[in-house]
Amino acid sequence: MNMTCGEATMRLLARYGITTAFGIPGVHTLDLCRGMTNGTAAKGDNAGTIRHVQVRNEQGAGFMAEGWARATGEVGLAVVISGPGVTNASTAVAQCHADSLPMLLISAEPDRSTIGKGWGVLHEITEQRRVTEPLCAYSGTAMRASDVPEMLARAFSNLSSKRPRPCHISLPLDVQAEIVEEDWLPAPLPGRPSADPEQVAEAAALLGGAENPLILVGGGAVGASPDMTAIAEATGAIVVASTAGKGIVPDDHPQSLSGSSVR
């Protein structure tokens, strides 16, 4: 089944489990948007379609993706045009970097022949990927359609197996329009490594023997709220949360210093 690279990209994102994209349709993202509106799932495919939530400004798209990642723990996706779309979304990308949130920014870019030339084409940034490079675990530009599966695999590997940090992939207009004949499939993704059982046992023994234990909860414990609460109750520890860790142990819990916040 032939489709454009833009359409195939959205279909592959659906196969990675993406269900929602935030952004503004533009002339630079038409093939990507078609991939959402035409449906991303082939008959018998286990991938769903991607809902496109439209916004008034790309900064809003970025922060909606940030909010999605923060609330669900899943990858938040923003799809934007080149140039001002990327610069508008970059504030949200920076926030996701600071708070270790899994965000993926997919952006357009002018035709490959114009990249780095400074010819003044519509929505041009001379070196677009460098705008987000300091804020991302990975930022790259696909120079041919066949680059996309490997780049998405690299992005999702970073998002799933390491400390979550945003990733950015740019797709030039002529790359988006390339015809894709292969059926792109998601790569197997590594999980995050587990803690050493011996070190866990040692930490438990230290907590169990402590006279006045105190637990400092950070954002890295966001997926372990019941466990953190249970540990606090079992040890009688007072709980202090960092800004990113507030709410992991409920603020109204009697052992939580909910009025305190440390960075």
PDB file of C-alpha atoms in Angstrom:
ATOM      1  CA  MET A   1       0.000   0.000   0.000  1.00  0.00           C
ATOM      2  CA  ASN A   2       1.720   3.176  -1.202  1.00  0.00           C
ATOM      3  CA  MET A   3       1.486   6.386   0.793  1.00  0.00           C
ATOM      4  CA  THR A   4       3.543   9.513   1.265  1.00  0.00           C
ATOM      5  CA  CYS A   5       6.276   9.663   3.867  1.00  0.00           C
ATOM      6  CA  GLY A   6       4.183  12.105   5.896  1.00  0.00           C
ATOM      7  CA  GLU A   7       1.260   9.688   5.962  1.00  0.00           C
ATOM      8  CA  ALA A   8       3.522   6.719   6.704  1.00  0.00           C
ATOM      9  CA  THR A   9       5.120   8.652   9.566  1.00  0.00           C
ATOM     10  CA  MET A  10       1.760   9.177  11.268  1.00  0.00           C
ATOM     11  CA  ARG A  11       0.835   5.543  10.723  1.00  0.00           C
ATOM     12  CA  LEU A  12       4.094   4.438  12.341  1.00  0.00           C
ATOM     13  CA  LEU A  13       3.503   6.809  15.261  1.00  0.00           C
ATOM     14  CA  ALA A  14       0.105   5.177  15.779  1.00  0.00           C
ATOM     15  CA  ARG A  15       1.824   1.802  15.865  1.00  0.00           C
ATOM     16  CA  TYR A  16       4.076   3.142  18.612  1.00  0.00           C
ATOM     17  CA  GLY A  17       0.920   3.833  20.589  1.00  0.00           C
ATOM     18  CA  ILE A  18       0.386   7.527  19.876  1.00  0.00           C
ATOM     19  CA  THR A  19      -3.335   8.358  19.936  1.00  0.00           C
ATOM     20  CA  THR A  20      -3.366  12.172  19.999  1.00  0.00           C
ATOM     21  CA  ALA A  21      -1.396  14.929  18.281  1.00  0.00           C
ATOM     22  CA  PHE A  22      -1.511  18.643  19.082  1.00  0.00           C
ATOM     23  CA  GLY A  23      -0.839  21.303  16.474  1.00  0.00           C
ATOM     24  CA  ILE A  24      -2.013  23.676  13.748  1.00  0.00           C
ATOM     25  CA  PRO A  25      -2.410  22.414  10.172  1.00  0.00           C
ATOM     26  CA  GLY A  26      -0.263  24.367   7.742  1.00  0.00           C
ATOM     27  CA  VAL A  27       1.002  24.167   4.195  1.00  0.00           C
ATOM     28  CA  HIS A  28       4.216  22.647   5.539  1.00  0.00           C
ATOM     29  CA  THR A  29       2.454  19.785   7.351  1.00  0.00           C
ATOM     30  CA  LEU A  30      -0.216  18.742   4.845  1.00  0.00           C
ATOM     31  CA  ASP A  31       1.135  15.231   4.304  1.00  0.00           C
ATOM     32  CA  LEU A  32       1.438  14.699   8.052  1.00  0.00           C
ATOM     33  CA  CYS A  33      -2.115  15.947   8.572  1.00  0.00           C
ATOM     34  CA  ARG A  34      -3.417  13.696   5.804  1.00  0.00           C
ATOM     35  CA  GLY A  35      -1.899  10.809   7.700  1.00  0.00           C
ATOM     36  CA  MET A  36      -4.186  11.682  10.603  1.00  0.00           C
ATOM     37  CA  THR A  37      -7.369  12.572   8.729  1.00  0.00           C
ATOM     38  CA  ASN A  38      -7.212   9.641   6.304  1.00  0.00           C
ATOM     39  CA  GLY A  39      -6.772   7.190   9.163  1.00  0.00           C
ATOM     40  CA  THR A  40      -3.469   5.649  10.103  1.00  0.00           C
ATOM     41  CA  ALA A  41      -4.546   2.040  10.423  1.00  0.00           C
ATOM     42  CA  ALA A  42      -4.635  -0.403   7.547  1.00  0.00           C
ATOM     43  CA  LYS A  43      -7.238  -3.158   7.572  1.00  0.00           C
ATOM     44  CA  GLY A  44      -6.289  -5.653  10.246  1.00  0.00           C
ATOM     45  CA  ASP A  45      -3.652  -3.341  11.731  1.00  0.00           C
ATOM     46  CA  ASN A  46      -3.570  -3.105  15.508  1.00  0.00           C
ATOM     47  CA  ALA A  47      -2.738   0.611  15.381  1.00  0.00           C
ATOM     48  CA  GLY A  48      -5.519   3.086  16.004  1.00  0.00           C
ATOM     49  CA  THR A  49      -6.028   6.436  14.333  1.00  0.00           C
ATOM     50  CA  ILE A  50      -4.525   9.644  15.685  1.00  0.00           C
ATOM     51  CA  ARG A  51      -6.831  12.396  16.918  1.00  0.00           C
ATOM     52  CA  HIS A  52      -5.672  15.870  15.884  1.00  0.00           C
ATOM     53  CA  VAL A  53      -6.302  18.509  18.555  1.00  0.00           C
ATOM     54  CA  GLN A  54      -5.949  21.950  16.974  1.00  0.00           C
ATOM     55  CA  VAL A  55      -4.658  25.017  18.795  1.00  0.00           C
ATOM     56  CA  ARG A  56      -4.231  28.730  18.103  1.00  0.00           C
ATOM     57  CA  ASN A  57      -0.479  28.858  18.604  1.00  0.00           C
ATOM     58  CA  GLU A  58       2.262  26.249  18.514  1.00  0.00           C
ATOM     59  CA  GLN A  59       3.285  27.124  22.053  1.00  0.00           C
ATOM     60  CA  GLY A  60      -0.158  25.879  23.059  1.00  0.00           C
ATOM     61  CA  ALA A  61       0.453  22.675  21.103  1.00  0.00           C
ATOM     62  CA  GLY A  62       3.737  22.178  22.917  1.00  0.00           C
ATOM     63  CA  PHE A  63       2.232  22.730  26.342  1.00  0.00           C
ATOM     64  CA  MET A  64      -0.730  20.469  25.562  1.00  0.00           C
ATOM     65  CA  ALA A  65       1.769  17.743  24.659  1.00  0.00           C
ATOM     66  CA  GLU A  66       3.632  18.550  27.885  1.00  0.00           C
ATOM     67  CA  GLY A  67       0.407  18.302  29.876  1.00  0.00           C
ATOM     68  CA  TRP A  68      -0.453  15.011  28.199  1.00  0.00           C
ATOM     69  CA  ALA A  69       2.941  13.576  29.134  1.00  0.00           C
ATOM     70  CA  ARG A  70       2.703  14.912  32.683  1.00  0.00           C
ATOM     71  CA  ALA A  71      -0.832  13.603  33.287  1.00  0.00           C
ATOM     72  CA  THR A  72      -0.561  10.203  31.590  1.00  0.00           C
ATOM     73  CA  GLY A  73       3.134   9.316  31.600  1.00  0.00           C
ATOM     74  CA  GLU A  74       2.771   8.605  27.869  1.00  0.00           C
ATOM     75  CA  VAL A  75       4.568  10.359  25.021  1.00  0.00           C
ATOM     76  CA  GLY A  76       3.005  13.729  24.223  1.00  0.00           C
ATOM     77  CA  LEU A  77       3.129  14.563  20.495  1.00  0.00           C
ATOM     78  CA  ALA A  78       3.166  18.034  18.938  1.00  0.00           C
ATOM     79  CA  VAL A  79       3.154  18.452  15.131  1.00  0.00           C
ATOM     80  CA  VAL A  80       4.181  21.903  13.904  1.00  0.00           C
ATOM     81  CA  ILE A  81       5.354  23.799  10.845  1.00  0.00           C
ATOM     82  CA  SER A  82       8.966  24.832  10.371  1.00  0.00           C
ATOM     83  CA  GLY A  83      10.432  28.127  11.554  1.00  0.00           C
ATOM     84  CA  PRO A  84       7.982  29.910  13.858  1.00  0.00           C
ATOM     85  CA  GLY A  85       6.234  26.633  14.639  1.00  0.00           C
ATOM     86  CA  VAL A  86       9.448  25.250  16.091  1.00  0.00           C
ATOM     87  CA  THR A  87      10.427  28.431  17.937  1.00  0.00           C
ATOM     88  CA  ASN A  88       6.931  28.776  19.406  1.00  0.00           C
ATOM     89  CA  ALA A  89       6.961  25.172  20.636  1.00  0.00           C
ATOM     90  CA  SER A  90      10.502  25.348  21.994  1.00  0.00           C
ATOM     91  CA  THR A  91       9.449  26.846  25.344  1.00  0.00           C
ATOM     92  CA  ALA A  92       7.345  23.756  26.035  1.00  0.00           C
ATOM     93  CA  VAL A  93      10.223  21.558  24.870  1.00  0.00           C
ATOM     94  CA  ALA A  94      12.462  23.299  27.409  1.00  0.00           C
ATOM     95  CA  GLN A  95       9.884  22.703  30.146  1.00  0.00           C
ATOM     96  CA  CYS A  96       9.757  18.994  29.287  1.00  0.00           C
ATOM     97  CA  HIS A  97      13.550  18.848  29.443  1.00  0.00           C
ATOM     98  CA  ALA A  98      13.592  20.522  32.858  1.00  0.00           C
ATOM     99  CA  ASP A  99      10.875  18.242  34.257  1.00  0.00           C
ATOM    100  CA  SER A 100      11.987  15.026  32.493  1.00  0.00           C
ATOM    101  CA  LEU A 101       8.780  14.516  30.513  1.00  0.00           C
ATOM    102  CA  PRO A 102       8.426  12.325  27.389  1.00  0.00           C
ATOM    103  CA  MET A 103       7.535  14.728  24.578  1.00  0.00           C
ATOM    104  CA  LEU A 104       8.020  14.221  20.838  1.00  0.00           C
ATOM    105  CA  LEU A 105       8.086  17.221  18.500  1.00  0.00           C
ATOM    106  CA  ILE A 106       7.559  16.479  14.804  1.00  0.00           C
ATOM    107  CA  SER A 107       8.156  19.511  12.614  1.00  0.00           C
ATOM    108  CA  ALA A 108       8.262  20.365   8.964  1.00  0.00           C
ATOM    109  CA  GLU A 109      11.278  21.936   7.288  1.00  0.00           C
ATOM    110  CA  PRO A 110      11.714  23.573   3.859  1.00  0.00           C
ATOM    111  CA  ASP A 111      12.925  21.470   0.920  1.00  0.00           C
ATOM    112  CA  ARG A 112      16.309  19.808   1.379  1.00  0.00           C
ATOM    113  CA  SER A 113      17.907  21.891  -1.374  1.00  0.00           C
ATOM    114  CA  THR A 114      17.305  25.072   0.645  1.00  0.00           C
ATOM    115  CA  ILE A 115      18.492  23.924   4.086  1.00  0.00           C
ATOM    116  CA  GLY A 116      21.346  26.059   5.410  1.00  0.00           C
ATOM    117  CA  LYS A 117      21.305  28.358   2.358  1.00  0.00           C
ATOM    118  CA  GLY A 118      19.581  31.375   3.911  1.00  0.00           C
ATOM    119  CA  TRP A 119      17.567  32.013   0.749  1.00  0.00           C
ATOM    120  CA  GLY A 120      14.596  33.361   2.665  1.00  0.00           C
ATOM    121  CA  VAL A 121      12.108  30.624   1.793  1.00  0.00           C
ATOM    122  CA  LEU A 122       8.865  30.540   3.762  1.00  0.00           C
ATOM    123  CA  HIS A 123       9.317  29.708   7.462  1.00  0.00           C
ATOM    124  CA  GLU A 124      13.042  29.108   7.113  1.00  0.00           C
ATOM    125  CA  ILE A 125      15.509  28.666   9.957  1.00  0.00           C
ATOM    126  CA  THR A 126      19.025  28.165   8.664  1.00  0.00           C
ATOM    127  CA  GLU A 127      19.804  25.280  11.042  1.00  0.00           C
ATOM    128  CA  GLN A 128      16.483  24.326  12.576  1.00  0.00           C
ATOM    129  CA  ARG A 129      17.544  21.258  14.545  1.00  0.00           C
ATOM    130  CA  ARG A 130      20.052  23.376  16.472  1.00  0.00           C
ATOM    131  CA  VAL A 131      17.171  25.375  17.968  1.00  0.00           C
ATOM    132  CA  THR A 132      16.033  22.361  19.970  1.00  0.00           C
ATOM    133  CA  GLU A 133      19.289  20.392  20.185  1.00  0.00           C
ATOM    134  CA  PRO A 134      20.271  21.729  23.654  1.00  0.00           C
ATOM    135  CA  LEU A 135      16.772  20.913  24.941  1.00  0.00           C
ATOM    136  CA  CYS A 136      16.389  17.381  23.601  1.00  0.00           C
ATOM    137  CA  ALA A 137      17.776  13.917  24.128  1.00  0.00           C
ATOM    138  CA  TYR A 138      17.763  13.665  20.338  1.00  0.00           C
ATOM    139  CA  SER A 139      17.165  16.181  17.544  1.00  0.00           C
ATOM    140  CA  GLY A 140      17.579  15.323  13.876  1.00  0.00           C
ATOM    141  CA  THR A 141      16.452  15.978  10.303  1.00  0.00           C
ATOM    142  CA  ALA A 142      15.326  13.195   7.972  1.00  0.00           C
ATOM    143  CA  MET A 143      17.115  13.657   4.636  1.00  0.00           C
ATOM    144  CA  ARG A 144      15.193  10.814   2.955  1.00  0.00           C
ATOM    145  CA  ALA A 145      12.029   8.901   3.735  1.00  0.00           C
ATOM    146  CA  SER A 146      13.979   5.779   4.659  1.00  0.00           C
ATOM    147  CA  ASP A 147      15.572   7.702   7.564  1.00  0.00           C
ATOM    148  CA  VAL A 148      12.263   8.048   9.393  1.00  0.00           C
ATOM    149  CA  PRO A 149      11.828   4.537  10.886  1.00  0.00           C
ATOM    150  CA  GLU A 150      15.349   4.572  12.349  1.00  0.00           C
ATOM    151  CA  MET A 151      14.924   8.100  13.695  1.00  0.00           C
ATOM    152  CA  LEU A 152      11.607   7.288  15.343  1.00  0.00           C
ATOM    153  CA  ALA A 153      13.112   4.104  16.792  1.00  0.00           C
ATOM    154  CA  ARG A 154      15.938   6.173  18.267  1.00  0.00           C
ATOM    155  CA  ALA A 155      13.508   8.734  19.669  1.00  0.00           C
ATOM    156  CA  PHE A 156      11.206   6.161  21.267  1.00  0.00           C
ATOM    157  CA  SER A 157      14.191   4.243  22.622  1.00  0.00           C
ATOM    158  CA  ASN A 158      15.312   7.408  24.403  1.00  0.00           C
ATOM    159  CA  LEU A 159      11.786   8.081  25.632  1.00  0.00           C
ATOM    160  CA  SER A 160      11.202   4.561  26.957  1.00  0.00           C
ATOM    161  CA  SER A 161      14.544   3.389  28.346  1.00  0.00           C
ATOM    162  CA  LYS A 162      16.267   6.461  29.771  1.00  0.00           C
ATOM    163  CA  ARG A 163      15.432   9.507  31.828  1.00  0.00           C
ATOM    164  CA  PRO A 164      12.551  10.993  29.797  1.00  0.00           C
ATOM    165  CA  ARG A 165      13.663  13.980  27.775  1.00  0.00           C
ATOM    166  CA  PRO A 166      11.999  15.463  24.669  1.00  0.00           C
ATOM    167  CA  CYS A 167      12.990  14.459  21.135  1.00  0.00           C
ATOM    168  CA  HIS A 168      12.611  16.434  17.891  1.00  0.00           C
ATOM    169  CA  ILE A 169      12.482  15.157  14.316  1.00  0.00           C
ATOM    170  CA  SER A 170      12.252  17.501  11.314  1.00  0.00           C
ATOM    171  CA  LEU A 171      10.803  16.341   7.991  1.00  0.00           C
ATOM    172  CA  PRO A 172      11.592  18.545   4.964  1.00  0.00           C
ATOM    173  CA  LEU A 173       8.681  19.156   2.608  1.00  0.00           C
ATOM    174  CA  ASP A 174      10.097  17.076  -0.231  1.00  0.00           C
ATOM    175  CA  VAL A 175      10.851  14.205   2.169  1.00  0.00           C
ATOM    176  CA  GLN A 176       7.264  14.273   3.437  1.00  0.00           C
ATOM    177  CA  ALA A 177       6.065  13.943  -0.158  1.00  0.00           C
ATOM    178  CA  GLU A 178       8.244  10.914  -1.023  1.00  0.00           C
ATOM    179  CA  ILE A 179       6.285   7.750  -1.783  1.00  0.00           C
ATOM    180  CA  VAL A 180       6.785   4.920   0.695  1.00  0.00           C
ATOM    181  CA  GLU A 181       6.140   1.386  -0.525  1.00  0.00           C
ATOM    182  CA  GLU A 182       7.364  -0.534   2.530  1.00  0.00           C
ATOM    183  CA  ASP A 183       5.222  -1.264   5.554  1.00  0.00           C
ATOM    184  CA  TRP A 184       6.987   0.499   8.418  1.00  0.00           C
ATOM    185  CA  LEU A 185       6.880  -1.368  11.724  1.00  0.00           C
ATOM    186  CA  PRO A 186       7.858  -0.141  15.197  1.00  0.00           C
ATOM    187  CA  ALA A 187      11.168  -1.291  16.621  1.00  0.00           C
ATOM    188  CA  PRO A 188      11.313  -3.355  19.825  1.00  0.00           C
ATOM    189  CA  LEU A 189      11.881  -0.924  22.670  1.00  0.00           C
ATOM    190  CA  PRO A 190      14.064  -1.532  25.726  1.00  0.00           C
ATOM    191  CA  GLY A 191      12.588  -0.890  29.136  1.00  0.00           C
ATOM    192  CA  ARG A 192      14.153   1.091  31.940  1.00  0.00           C
ATOM    193  CA  PRO A 193      16.612  -0.931  34.027  1.00  0.00           C
ATOM    194  CA  SER A 194      15.431  -2.226  37.387  1.00  0.00           C
ATOM    195  CA  ALA A 195      17.166  -1.430  40.643  1.00  0.00           C
ATOM    196  CA  ASP A 196      19.670  -3.907  42.052  1.00  0.00           C
ATOM    197  CA  PRO A 197      17.682  -6.145  44.475  1.00  0.00           C
ATOM    198  CA  GLU A 198      20.582  -6.214  46.938  1.00  0.00           C
ATOM    199  CA  GLN A 199      20.750  -2.422  47.026  1.00  0.00           C
ATOM    200  CA  VAL A 200      16.974  -2.247  47.482  1.00  0.00           C
ATOM    201  CA  ALA A 201      17.216  -4.652  50.423  1.00  0.00           C
ATOM    202  CA  GLU A 202      20.064  -2.610  51.913  1.00  0.00           C
ATOM    203  CA  ALA A 203      18.063   0.611  51.588  1.00  0.00           C
ATOM    204  CA  ALA A 204      15.023  -1.051  53.162  1.00  0.00           C
ATOM    205  CA  ALA A 205      17.122  -2.199  56.112  1.00  0.00           C
ATOM    206  CA  LEU A 206      18.522   1.299  56.621  1.00  0.00           C
ATOM    207  CA  LEU A 207      15.048   2.836  56.494  1.00  0.00           C
ATOM    208  CA  GLY A 208      13.666   0.195  58.821  1.00  0.00           C
ATOM    209  CA  GLY A 209      16.354   0.898  61.391  1.00  0.00           C
ATOM    210  CA  ALA A 210      16.248   4.684  61.178  1.00  0.00           C
ATOM    211  CA  GLU A 211      15.022   6.615  64.219  1.00  0.00           C
ATOM    212  CA  ASN A 212      13.778   9.707  62.398  1.00  0.00           C
ATOM    213  CA  PRO A 213      13.547   8.812  58.694  1.00  0.00           C
ATOM    214  CA  LEU A 214      12.772  11.441  56.084  1.00  0.00           C
ATOM    215  CA  ILE A 215      11.955  10.754  52.443  1.00  0.00           C
ATOM    216  CA  LEU A 216      12.659  13.321  49.731  1.00  0.00           C
ATOM    217  CA  VAL A 217      10.414  12.493  46.771  1.00  0.00           C
ATOM    218  CA  GLY A 218      11.387  13.742  43.308  1.00  0.00           C
ATOM    219  CA  GLY A 219       9.728  13.620  39.918  1.00  0.00           C
ATOM    220  CA  GLY A 220      11.417  10.327  39.087  1.00  0.00           C
ATOM    221  CA  ALA A 221       8.957   8.591  41.424  1.00  0.00           C
ATOM    222  CA  VAL A 222       5.924   9.806  39.487  1.00  0.00           C
ATOM    223  CA  GLY A 223       4.923   6.266  38.528  1.00  0.00           C
ATOM    224  CA  ALA A 224       5.302   4.890  42.043  1.00  0.00           C
ATOM    225  CA  SER A 225       2.791   6.859  44.095  1.00  0.00           C
ATOM    226  CA  PRO A 226       1.219   3.869  45.928  1.00  0.00           C
ATOM    227  CA  ASP A 227       4.646   2.375  46.681  1.00  0.00           C
ATOM    228  CA  MET A 228       6.052   5.658  48.009  1.00  0.00           C
ATOM    229  CA  THR A 229       3.016   6.132  50.234  1.00  0.00           C
ATOM    230  CA  ALA A 230       3.291   2.557  51.523  1.00  0.00           C
ATOM    231  CA  ILE A 231       7.004   2.981  52.319  1.00  0.00           C
ATOM    232  CA  ALA A 232       6.314   6.200  54.200  1.00  0.00           C
ATOM    233  CA  GLU A 233       3.564   4.552  56.234  1.00  0.00           C
ATOM    234  CA  ALA A 234       5.623   1.443  56.978  1.00  0.00           C
ATOM    235  CA  THR A 235       8.619   3.436  58.212  1.00  0.00           C
ATOM    236  CA  GLY A 236       6.814   6.405  59.739  1.00  0.00           C
ATOM    237  CA  ALA A 237       8.960   8.704  57.608  1.00  0.00           C
ATOM    238  CA  ILE A 238       8.170  12.354  57.065  1.00  0.00           C
ATOM    239  CA  VAL A 239       7.809  13.085  53.332  1.00  0.00           C
ATOM    240  CA  VAL A 240       9.158  16.200  51.627  1.00  0.00           C
ATOM    241  CA  ALA A 241       8.618  16.651  47.897  1.00  0.00           C
ATOM    242  CA  SER A 242      10.548  18.521  45.252  1.00  0.00           C
ATOM    243  CA  THR A 243       8.576  20.746  42.917  1.00  0.00           C
ATOM    244  CA  ALA A 244       8.282  17.919  40.379  1.00  0.00           C
ATOM    245  CA  GLY A 245       7.490  15.374  43.099  1.00  0.00           C
ATOM    246  CA  LYS A 246       4.561  17.117  44.768  1.00  0.00           C
ATOM    247  CA  GLY A 247       1.444  14.972  44.892  1.00  0.00           C
ATOM    248  CA  ILE A 248       3.227  11.616  44.539  1.00  0.00           C
ATOM    249  CA  VAL A 249       2.553  11.130  48.241  1.00  0.00           C
ATOM    250  CA  PRO A 250      -0.791  12.946  48.627  1.00  0.00           C
ATOM    251  CA  ASP A 251      -0.426  16.443  50.055  1.00  0.00           C
ATOM    252  CA  ASP A 252      -3.146  15.723  52.614  1.00  0.00           C
ATOM    253  CA  HIS A 253      -1.361  12.638  53.947  1.00  0.00           C
ATOM    254  CA  PRO A 254      -0.528  13.168  57.653  1.00  0.00           C
ATOM    255  CA  GLN A 255       3.165  12.406  57.033  1.00  0.00           C
ATOM    256  CA  SER A 256       3.485  14.813  54.108  1.00  0.00           C
ATOM    257  CA  LEU A 257       4.912  18.280  54.632  1.00  0.00           C
ATOM    258  CA  SER A 258       2.665  19.531  51.861  1.00  0.00           C
ATOM    259  CA  GLY A 259       3.385  23.153  52.628  1.00  0.00           C
ATOM    260  CA  SER A 260       7.080  22.657  51.910  1.00  0.00           C
ATOM    261  CA  SER A 261       8.601  22.593  48.453  1.00  0.00           C
ATOM    262  CA  VAL A 262      12.252  22.227  47.575  1.00  0.00           C
ATOM    263  CA  ARG A 263      13.841  22.250  44.146  1.00  0.00           C
TER     264      ARG A 263
END
